[in-house]
C-alpha angles and dihedrals in degrees: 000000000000125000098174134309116348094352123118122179124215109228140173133177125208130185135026115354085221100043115108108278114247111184113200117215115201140214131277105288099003132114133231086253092069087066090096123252090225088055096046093051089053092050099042088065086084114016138039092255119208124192128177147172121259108231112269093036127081116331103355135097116302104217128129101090089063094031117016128193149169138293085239088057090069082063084057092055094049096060093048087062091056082056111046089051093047096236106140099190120015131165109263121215119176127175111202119335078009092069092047090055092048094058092054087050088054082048100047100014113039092137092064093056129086089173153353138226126164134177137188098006141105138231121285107278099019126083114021089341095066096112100168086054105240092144091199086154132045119271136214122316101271087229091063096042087059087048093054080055089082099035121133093024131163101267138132132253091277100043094044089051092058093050096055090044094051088046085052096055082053098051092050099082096230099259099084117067109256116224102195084187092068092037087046089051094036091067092029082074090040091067097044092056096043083050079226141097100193109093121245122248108159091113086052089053093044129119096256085197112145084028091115099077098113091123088061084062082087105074102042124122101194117131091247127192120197114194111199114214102199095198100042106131096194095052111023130183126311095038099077082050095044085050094048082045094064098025106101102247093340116164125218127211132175135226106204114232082004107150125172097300143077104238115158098255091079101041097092095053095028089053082043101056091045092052092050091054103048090043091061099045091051089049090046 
């Protein structure tokens, strides 16, 4: 599908046709396929679930390095999937970065949303998103901060292997058992998909300008989920709290042992409290 010139987008759908639609945003540099079978499958029970690939990761367009663009510019994208699949209002849920562009499309797209969810992320203007440099709020682990030093280097598929999984184990948080074998297996079918082995790094790379709304949070209504994840170490407590705090109404709920993955552990609650949401915000 098509999000501007010389943009197309990877998509795929999954569940009932006339389900509500739930459309999943990823994380920076990750593409729709990290969203886990296992969780899609669980999602799609009660939703047409949509999942796709941000420019620049997997199957869609590679172009930042002729035309780059802003990390508000992924929000963008999201939205023209919702059209070219004719869906009008869907349920949003974003991991990450996900979970930044869905709050600027809770800001400049309201009327597109039937609900939000959003996970392992932080406010608008705090976290990674602080662009005026305030740092209210902890930051990243520094250890992970030194690691993302050497992302997206030359390597081959083994070695490149051994580098995601080990971020993974980072990310994790250190509660949760880690399997290096799923996760293994999790980004073996990444690169197939991407057709790649080199790791993508163009939203690292993105203008993070009209980042700093958090203010606008405020005045959303939504129906907004925030899913805390205690062990996130890029976005440590209190940042899920301090999100559910400006967002207009928002809920919070916690994962227990939850980092910042998607390890199997935390599907079933993960699928339930989505479903609760959503449910909710179709009844009301």
């Amino acid at each position: 599908m098509t999000a501007g010139e010389g943009v197309q987008l990877w998509a795929e759908e999954r569940g009932d046709p006339a389900a509500p639609p739930l459309l999943l945003v990823m994380g920076a540099n990750a593409s729709g396929v990290l969203w886990p079978e296992e969780l899609v499958d669980l999602l799609a029970a009660g939703h047409r679930v949509i999942r796709y690939d941000h420019r620049d990761t997997g199957r869609s367009s590679a172009v930042f390095d002729r035309v780059p663009y802003a990390i508000a510019d992924l929000a963008r994208d999201a939205v023209a999937v919702l059209d070219a699949l004719g869906i009008e209002r869907a349920h949003v849920v974003g991991m990450s970065m996900g979970g930044t562009l869905i709050q600027l499309l809770l800001l400049d797209a309201p009327h597109r949303l039937r609900s939000a969810t959003v996970l392992c992320t932080s406010a608008l203007g705090a976290g990674l998103a602080d662009v005026a440099g305030t740092g209210e709020l902890p930051g990243p682990a520094p250890e992970l901060l030194a690691y993302w030093q050497t992302m997206g280097g030359d390597r081959d598929r083994a070695a490149e292997l051994d580098w995601r999984v080990e971020h993974w184990r980072l990310l994790s948080g250190g509660v949760l058992p880690v399997d290096a074998g799923w996760f293994r297996a999790l980004e073996e079918r990444a690169m197939d998909h991407a057709g790649s082995v080199r790791g993508p790094v163009a939203h690292a790379l993105a203008d993070q300008s009209g980042l700093d709304r958090g203010a606008e949070l405020a005045a959303v209504t939504v129906p907004t989920l925030v899913v805390e994840a205690p062990e996130d170490p890029v976005n440590p407590p209190p940042h899920a709290a301090h999100l559910a705090a400006v967002v207009g109404g928002a809920g919070l709920v916690t994962v227990p042992g939850m980092g910042h993955a998607l390890p199997p552990a935390v599907h079933g609650p993960l699928a339930a409290a989505v479903a609760a949401h959503t449910a909710a915000a179709d009844a009301g």
